[in-house]
CSV table of C-alpha atoms in Angstrom, one decimal:
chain,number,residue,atom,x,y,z
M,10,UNK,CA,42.9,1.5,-2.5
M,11,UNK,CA,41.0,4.5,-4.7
M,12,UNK,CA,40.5,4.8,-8.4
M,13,UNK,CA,42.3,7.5,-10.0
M,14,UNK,CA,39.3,9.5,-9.5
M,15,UNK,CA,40.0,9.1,-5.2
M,16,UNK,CA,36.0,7.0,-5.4
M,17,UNK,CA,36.3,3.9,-3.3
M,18,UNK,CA,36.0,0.5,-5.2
M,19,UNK,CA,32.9,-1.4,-5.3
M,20,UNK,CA,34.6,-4.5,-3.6
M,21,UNK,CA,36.0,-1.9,-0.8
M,22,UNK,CA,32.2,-0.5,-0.7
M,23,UNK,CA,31.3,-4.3,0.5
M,24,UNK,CA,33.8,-4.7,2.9
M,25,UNK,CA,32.8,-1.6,4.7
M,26,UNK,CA,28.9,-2.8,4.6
M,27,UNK,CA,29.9,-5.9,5.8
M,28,UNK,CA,31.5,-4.4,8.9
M,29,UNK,CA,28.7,-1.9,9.7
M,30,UNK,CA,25.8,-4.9,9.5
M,31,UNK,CA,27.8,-6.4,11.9
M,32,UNK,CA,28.5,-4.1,14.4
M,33,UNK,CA,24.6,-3.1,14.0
M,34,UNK,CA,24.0,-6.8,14.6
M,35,UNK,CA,26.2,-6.8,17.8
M,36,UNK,CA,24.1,-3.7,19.2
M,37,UNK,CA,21.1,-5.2,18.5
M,38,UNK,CA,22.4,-8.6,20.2
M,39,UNK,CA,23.8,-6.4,22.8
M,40,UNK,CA,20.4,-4.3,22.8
M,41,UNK,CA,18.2,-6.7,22.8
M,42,UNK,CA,19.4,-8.9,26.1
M,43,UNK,CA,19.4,-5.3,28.0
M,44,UNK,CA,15.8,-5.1,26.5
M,45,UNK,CA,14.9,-8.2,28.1
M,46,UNK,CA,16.5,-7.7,31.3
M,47,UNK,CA,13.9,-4.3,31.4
M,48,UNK,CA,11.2,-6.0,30.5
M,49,UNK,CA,11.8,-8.4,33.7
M,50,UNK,CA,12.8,-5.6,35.9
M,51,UNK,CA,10.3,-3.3,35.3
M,52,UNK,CA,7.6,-5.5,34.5
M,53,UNK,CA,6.9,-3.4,30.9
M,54,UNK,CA,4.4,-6.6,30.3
M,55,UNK,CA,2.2,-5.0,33.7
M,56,UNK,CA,2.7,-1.7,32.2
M,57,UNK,CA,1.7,-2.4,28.8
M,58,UNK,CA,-1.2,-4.2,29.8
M,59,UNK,CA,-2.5,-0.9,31.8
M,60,UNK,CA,-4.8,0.8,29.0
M,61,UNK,CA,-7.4,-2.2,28.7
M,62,UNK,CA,-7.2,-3.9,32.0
M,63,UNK,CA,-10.3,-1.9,33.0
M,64,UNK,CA,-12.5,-3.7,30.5
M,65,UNK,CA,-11.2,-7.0,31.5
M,66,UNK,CA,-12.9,-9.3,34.2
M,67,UNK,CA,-10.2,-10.2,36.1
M,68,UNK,CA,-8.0,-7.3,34.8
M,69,UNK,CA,-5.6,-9.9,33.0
M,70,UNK,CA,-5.3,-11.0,29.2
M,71,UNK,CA,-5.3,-14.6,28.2
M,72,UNK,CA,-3.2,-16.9,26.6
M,73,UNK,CA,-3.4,-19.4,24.3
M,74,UNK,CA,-0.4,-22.0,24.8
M,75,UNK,CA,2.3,-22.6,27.0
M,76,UNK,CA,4.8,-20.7,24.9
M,77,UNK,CA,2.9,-17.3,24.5
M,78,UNK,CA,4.3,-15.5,28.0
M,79,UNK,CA,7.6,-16.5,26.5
M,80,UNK,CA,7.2,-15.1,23.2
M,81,UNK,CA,5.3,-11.8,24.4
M,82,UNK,CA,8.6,-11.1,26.8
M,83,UNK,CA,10.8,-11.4,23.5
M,84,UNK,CA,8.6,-9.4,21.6
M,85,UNK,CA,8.8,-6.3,24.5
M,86,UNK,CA,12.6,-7.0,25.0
M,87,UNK,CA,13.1,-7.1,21.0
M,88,UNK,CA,11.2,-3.9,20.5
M,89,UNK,CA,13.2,-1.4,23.5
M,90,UNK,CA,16.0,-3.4,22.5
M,91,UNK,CA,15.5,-1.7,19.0
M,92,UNK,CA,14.9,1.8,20.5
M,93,UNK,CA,18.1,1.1,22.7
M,94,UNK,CA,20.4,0.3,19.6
M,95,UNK,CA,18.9,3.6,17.4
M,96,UNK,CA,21.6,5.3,18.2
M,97,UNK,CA,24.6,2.8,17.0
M,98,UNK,CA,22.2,2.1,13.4
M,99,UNK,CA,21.7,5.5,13.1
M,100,UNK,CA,25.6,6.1,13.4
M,101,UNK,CA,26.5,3.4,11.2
M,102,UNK,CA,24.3,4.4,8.3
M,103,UNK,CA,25.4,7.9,8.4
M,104,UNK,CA,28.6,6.8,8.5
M,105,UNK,CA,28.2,4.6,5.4
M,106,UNK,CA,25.9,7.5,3.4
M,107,UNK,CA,28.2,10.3,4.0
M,108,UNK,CA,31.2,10.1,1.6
M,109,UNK,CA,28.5,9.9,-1.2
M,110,UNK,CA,26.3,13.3,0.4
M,111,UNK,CA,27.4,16.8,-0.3
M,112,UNK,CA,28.2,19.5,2.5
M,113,UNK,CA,24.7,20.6,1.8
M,114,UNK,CA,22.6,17.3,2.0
M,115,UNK,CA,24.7,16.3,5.4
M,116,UNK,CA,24.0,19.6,7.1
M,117,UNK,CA,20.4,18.1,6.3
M,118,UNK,CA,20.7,14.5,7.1
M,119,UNK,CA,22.8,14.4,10.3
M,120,UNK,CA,20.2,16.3,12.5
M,121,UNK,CA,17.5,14.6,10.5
M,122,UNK,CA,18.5,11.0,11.8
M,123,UNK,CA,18.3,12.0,15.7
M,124,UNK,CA,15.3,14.3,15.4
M,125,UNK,CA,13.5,12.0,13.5
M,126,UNK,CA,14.2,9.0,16.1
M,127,UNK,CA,13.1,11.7,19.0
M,128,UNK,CA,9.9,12.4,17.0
M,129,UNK,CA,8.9,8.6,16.5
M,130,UNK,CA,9.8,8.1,20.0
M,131,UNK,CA,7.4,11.3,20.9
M,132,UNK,CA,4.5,9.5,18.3
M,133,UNK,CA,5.2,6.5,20.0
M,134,UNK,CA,4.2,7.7,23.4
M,135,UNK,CA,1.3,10.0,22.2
M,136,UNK,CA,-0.4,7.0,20.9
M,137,UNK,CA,0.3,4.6,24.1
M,138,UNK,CA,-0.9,7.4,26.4
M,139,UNK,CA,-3.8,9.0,24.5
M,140,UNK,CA,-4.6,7.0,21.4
M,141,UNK,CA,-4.8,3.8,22.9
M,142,UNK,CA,-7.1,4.5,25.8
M,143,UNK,CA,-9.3,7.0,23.9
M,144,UNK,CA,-10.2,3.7,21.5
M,145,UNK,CA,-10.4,1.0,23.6
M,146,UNK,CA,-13.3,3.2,25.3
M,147,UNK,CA,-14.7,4.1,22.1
M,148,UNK,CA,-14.4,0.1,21.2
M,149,UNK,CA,-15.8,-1.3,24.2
M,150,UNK,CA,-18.7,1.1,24.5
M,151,UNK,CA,-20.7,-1.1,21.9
M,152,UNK,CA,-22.7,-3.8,23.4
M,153,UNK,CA,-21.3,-3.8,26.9
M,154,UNK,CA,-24.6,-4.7,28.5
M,155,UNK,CA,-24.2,-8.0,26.6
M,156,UNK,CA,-20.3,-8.8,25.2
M,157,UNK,CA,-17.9,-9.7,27.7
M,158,UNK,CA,-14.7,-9.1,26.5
M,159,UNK,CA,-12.2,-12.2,25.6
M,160,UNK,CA,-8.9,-10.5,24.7
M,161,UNK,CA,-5.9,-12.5,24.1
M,162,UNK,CA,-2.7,-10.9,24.7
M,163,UNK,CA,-0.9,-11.8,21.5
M,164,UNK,CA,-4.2,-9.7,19.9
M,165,UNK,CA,-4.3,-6.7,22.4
M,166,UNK,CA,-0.4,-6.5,21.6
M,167,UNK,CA,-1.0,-6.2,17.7
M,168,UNK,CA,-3.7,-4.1,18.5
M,169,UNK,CA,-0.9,-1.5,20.5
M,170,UNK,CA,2.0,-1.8,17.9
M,171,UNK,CA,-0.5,-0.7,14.9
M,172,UNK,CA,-1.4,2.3,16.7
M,173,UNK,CA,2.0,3.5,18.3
M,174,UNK,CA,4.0,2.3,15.0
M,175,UNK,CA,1.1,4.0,12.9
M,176,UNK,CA,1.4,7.2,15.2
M,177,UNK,CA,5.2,7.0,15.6
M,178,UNK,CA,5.7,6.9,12.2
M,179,UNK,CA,2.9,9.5,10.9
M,180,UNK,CA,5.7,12.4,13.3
M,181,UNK,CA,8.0,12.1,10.5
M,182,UNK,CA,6.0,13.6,7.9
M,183,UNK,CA,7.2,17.0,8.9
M,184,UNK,CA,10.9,16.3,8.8
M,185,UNK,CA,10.4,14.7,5.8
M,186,UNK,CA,8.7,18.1,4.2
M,187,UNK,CA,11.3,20.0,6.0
M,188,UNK,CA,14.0,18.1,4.4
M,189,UNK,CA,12.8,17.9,0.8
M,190,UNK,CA,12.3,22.3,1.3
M,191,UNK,CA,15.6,22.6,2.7
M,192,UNK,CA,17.3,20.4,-0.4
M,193,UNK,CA,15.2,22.8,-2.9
M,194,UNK,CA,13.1,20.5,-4.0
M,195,UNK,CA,9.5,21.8,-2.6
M,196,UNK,CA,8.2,24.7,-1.5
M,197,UNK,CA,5.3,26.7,0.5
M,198,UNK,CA,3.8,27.1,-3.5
M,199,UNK,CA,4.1,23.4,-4.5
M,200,UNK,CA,2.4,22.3,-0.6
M,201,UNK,CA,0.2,24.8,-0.6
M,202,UNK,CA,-1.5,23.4,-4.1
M,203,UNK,CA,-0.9,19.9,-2.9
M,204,UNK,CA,-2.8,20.6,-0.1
M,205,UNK,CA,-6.4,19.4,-0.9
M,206,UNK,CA,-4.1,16.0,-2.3
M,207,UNK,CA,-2.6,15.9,1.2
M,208,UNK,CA,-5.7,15.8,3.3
M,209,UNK,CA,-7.8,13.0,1.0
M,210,UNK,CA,-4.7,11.0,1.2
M,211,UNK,CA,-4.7,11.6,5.5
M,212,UNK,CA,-7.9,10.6,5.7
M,213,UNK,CA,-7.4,7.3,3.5
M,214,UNK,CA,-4.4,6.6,5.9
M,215,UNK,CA,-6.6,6.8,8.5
M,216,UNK,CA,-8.8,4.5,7.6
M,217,UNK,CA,-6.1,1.8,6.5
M,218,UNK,CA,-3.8,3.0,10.1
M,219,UNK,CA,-7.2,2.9,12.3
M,220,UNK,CA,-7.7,0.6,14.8
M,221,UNK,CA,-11.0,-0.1,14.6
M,222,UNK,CA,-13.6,0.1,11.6
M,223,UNK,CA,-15.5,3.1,14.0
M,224,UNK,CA,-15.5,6.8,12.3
M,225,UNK,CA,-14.6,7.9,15.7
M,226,UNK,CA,-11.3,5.8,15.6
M,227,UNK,CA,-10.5,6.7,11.9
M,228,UNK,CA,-10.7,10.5,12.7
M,229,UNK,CA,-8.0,10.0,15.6
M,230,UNK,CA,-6.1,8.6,13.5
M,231,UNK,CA,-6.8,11.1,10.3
M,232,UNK,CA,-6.4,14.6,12.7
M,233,UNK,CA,-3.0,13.9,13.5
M,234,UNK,CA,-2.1,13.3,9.9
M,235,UNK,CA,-3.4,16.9,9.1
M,236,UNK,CA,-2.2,18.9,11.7
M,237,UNK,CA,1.6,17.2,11.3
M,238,UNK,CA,1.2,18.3,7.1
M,239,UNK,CA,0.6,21.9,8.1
M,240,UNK,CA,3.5,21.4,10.5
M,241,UNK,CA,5.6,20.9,8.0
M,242,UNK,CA,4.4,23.4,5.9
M,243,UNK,CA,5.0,26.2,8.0
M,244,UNK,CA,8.5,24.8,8.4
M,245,UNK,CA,8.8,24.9,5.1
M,246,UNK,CA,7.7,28.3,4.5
M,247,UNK,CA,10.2,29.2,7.4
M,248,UNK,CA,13.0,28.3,5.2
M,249,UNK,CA,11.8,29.7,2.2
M,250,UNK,CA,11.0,33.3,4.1
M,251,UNK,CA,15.7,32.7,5.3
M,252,UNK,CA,16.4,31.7,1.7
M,253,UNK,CA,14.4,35.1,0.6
M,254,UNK,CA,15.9,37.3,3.2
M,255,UNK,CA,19.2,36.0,2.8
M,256,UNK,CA,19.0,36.7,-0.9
M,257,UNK,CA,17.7,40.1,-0.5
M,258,UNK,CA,20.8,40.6,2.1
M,259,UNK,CA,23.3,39.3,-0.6
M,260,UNK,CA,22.3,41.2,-3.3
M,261,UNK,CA,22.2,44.6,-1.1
M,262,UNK,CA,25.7,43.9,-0.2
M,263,UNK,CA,26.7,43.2,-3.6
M,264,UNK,CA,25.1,46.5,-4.6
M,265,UNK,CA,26.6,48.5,-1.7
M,266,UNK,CA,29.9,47.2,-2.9
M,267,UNK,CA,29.5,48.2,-6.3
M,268,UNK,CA,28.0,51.7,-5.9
M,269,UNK,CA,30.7,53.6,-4.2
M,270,UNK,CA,32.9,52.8,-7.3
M,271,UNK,CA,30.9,54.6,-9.5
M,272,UNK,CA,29.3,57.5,-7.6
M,273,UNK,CA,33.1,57.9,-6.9
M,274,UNK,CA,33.5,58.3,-10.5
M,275,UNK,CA,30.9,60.3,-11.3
M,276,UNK,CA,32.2,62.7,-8.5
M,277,UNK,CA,35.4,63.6,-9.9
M,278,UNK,CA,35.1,67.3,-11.2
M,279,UNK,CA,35.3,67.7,-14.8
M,280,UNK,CA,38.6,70.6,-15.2
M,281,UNK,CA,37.4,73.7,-17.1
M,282,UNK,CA,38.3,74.4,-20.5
M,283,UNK,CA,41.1,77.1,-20.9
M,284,UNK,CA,41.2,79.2,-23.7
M,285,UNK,CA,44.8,79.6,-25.2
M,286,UNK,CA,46.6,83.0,-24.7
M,287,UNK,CA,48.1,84.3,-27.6
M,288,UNK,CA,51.5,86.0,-27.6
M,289,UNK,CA,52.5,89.8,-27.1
M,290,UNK,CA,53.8,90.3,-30.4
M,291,UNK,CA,50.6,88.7,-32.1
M,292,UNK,CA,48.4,91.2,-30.2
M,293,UNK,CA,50.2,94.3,-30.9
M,294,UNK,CA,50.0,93.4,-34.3
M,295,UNK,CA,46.0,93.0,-34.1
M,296,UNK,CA,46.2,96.1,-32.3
M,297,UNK,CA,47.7,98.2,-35.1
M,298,UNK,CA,45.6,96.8,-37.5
């Protein structure tokens, strides 16, 4: 039932949350036993292990207690059981958002949920594959004549979701510009002068995201940061340079439109004054006279 104003009541605004947490629960449920199944099958443990089991004696991690293998195969199957369910979350909170979002603000959001999950995904594996490798040799280069590395797996584990979470999440800084320039509310003027801003606070993120307390592992982590601001700066300049054009487009229509009326009118011949014959009789009479 609607208010006379056709808004939804807050009780009916309940009831539908209720129903999308649960069937965002069920995916993940759903999700997360497929996750584990993967994990099993394609040994995503072995895999995950890869980067650092050239520094290790034996090539395998250790564990603490009995219970760690366990835990470390929910923790996997948790995690792609999270990436699995994306989709059905993202669904559901766009379907919850959308009856309070204007035309113009879901032409932004609905791309901006499924390219924003592609470009975590995309961080995600530019940190397992590059990131992580480049600083576990930069890590283990100190004191390798005399340390022999101890690594649990429960550490190395943390040590790979703080990068690729770090990394993952560090992509969406340029849909986040993008979208705040598409909704109006920066532009290439306000980034440009926030720019100096932007890269003191990438490198402070990169020493609070790095890895390790090396400069070496702080600047892989403060690049990135840089490079995806300018990203989204020239995607924000892209729409401005539309918006622009499409103005200038609208307002020579508009003035196309409008000319033709009056060059029209200022076309029209003006008639030539006539002088007024007189009569006959009048003339004959100025005649004799």
């Amino acid at each position: 039932m609607t208010g006379p104003a056709g808004e939804m009541p807050f009780l009916d605004h309940l009831e539908e949350l209720r129903g999308r947490i649960l069937w965002s629960l069920g995916a993940l449920v759903l999700c997360f036993g497929a996750g584990l199944w993967l994990v099993q099958r394609f040994q995503l443990v072995t895999l995950l292990k890869q980067p650092i089991a050239p520094y290790l004696l034996d090539g395998k991690l250790i564990v603490t207690s009995p219970t760690e293998p366990v835990m470390i195969v929910f923790k996997l199957g948790f995690l792609v059981g999270l990436v699995l369910a994306s989709p059905v979350l993202l669904w559901q909170i766009w379907a919850f958002l959308t009856p309070a979002l204007y035309e113009r603000e879901k032409k932004a959001l609905v791309p901006a949920l499924f390219v924003g999950l592609l470009l975590f995904l995309t961080g995600a594996a530019i940190a397992f594959l590059l990131v992580v490798p480049q600083a576990l040799r930069v890590l283990f280069s100190f004191q390798s004549e005399a340390i022999s590395p101890f690594i649990t797996y429960d550490n190395y584990f943390g040590f790979v979701m703080q990068v690729v979470l770090a990394l993952g999440i560090s992509f969406e800084l340029p849909l986040v510009i993008i979208i705040l320039a598409w909704l109006g509310v920066v532009g290439p003027a306000e980034l440009t002068r926030f720019r100096r801003y932007a890269v003191v606070l990438s490198f402070l993120a990169g020493a609070v995201l790095s890895p390790g307390a090396d400069l070496l592992s702080m600047v892989m982590m403060t690049v990135p940061l840089i490079l995806l601001y300018e990203v989204g700066y020239a995607g924000a300049a892209f729409i401005h340079r539309r918006r622009v054009r499409a103005a200038a487009v609208a307002a020579a229509l508009l003035l196309s439109l409008a000319l033709p009326g009056r060059s029209a009118g200022a076309q029209v011949p003006a008639r030539p004054r006539q002088t007024p014959v007189a009569p006959a009789d009048s003339r004959a009479d100025s005649a004799q006279t």
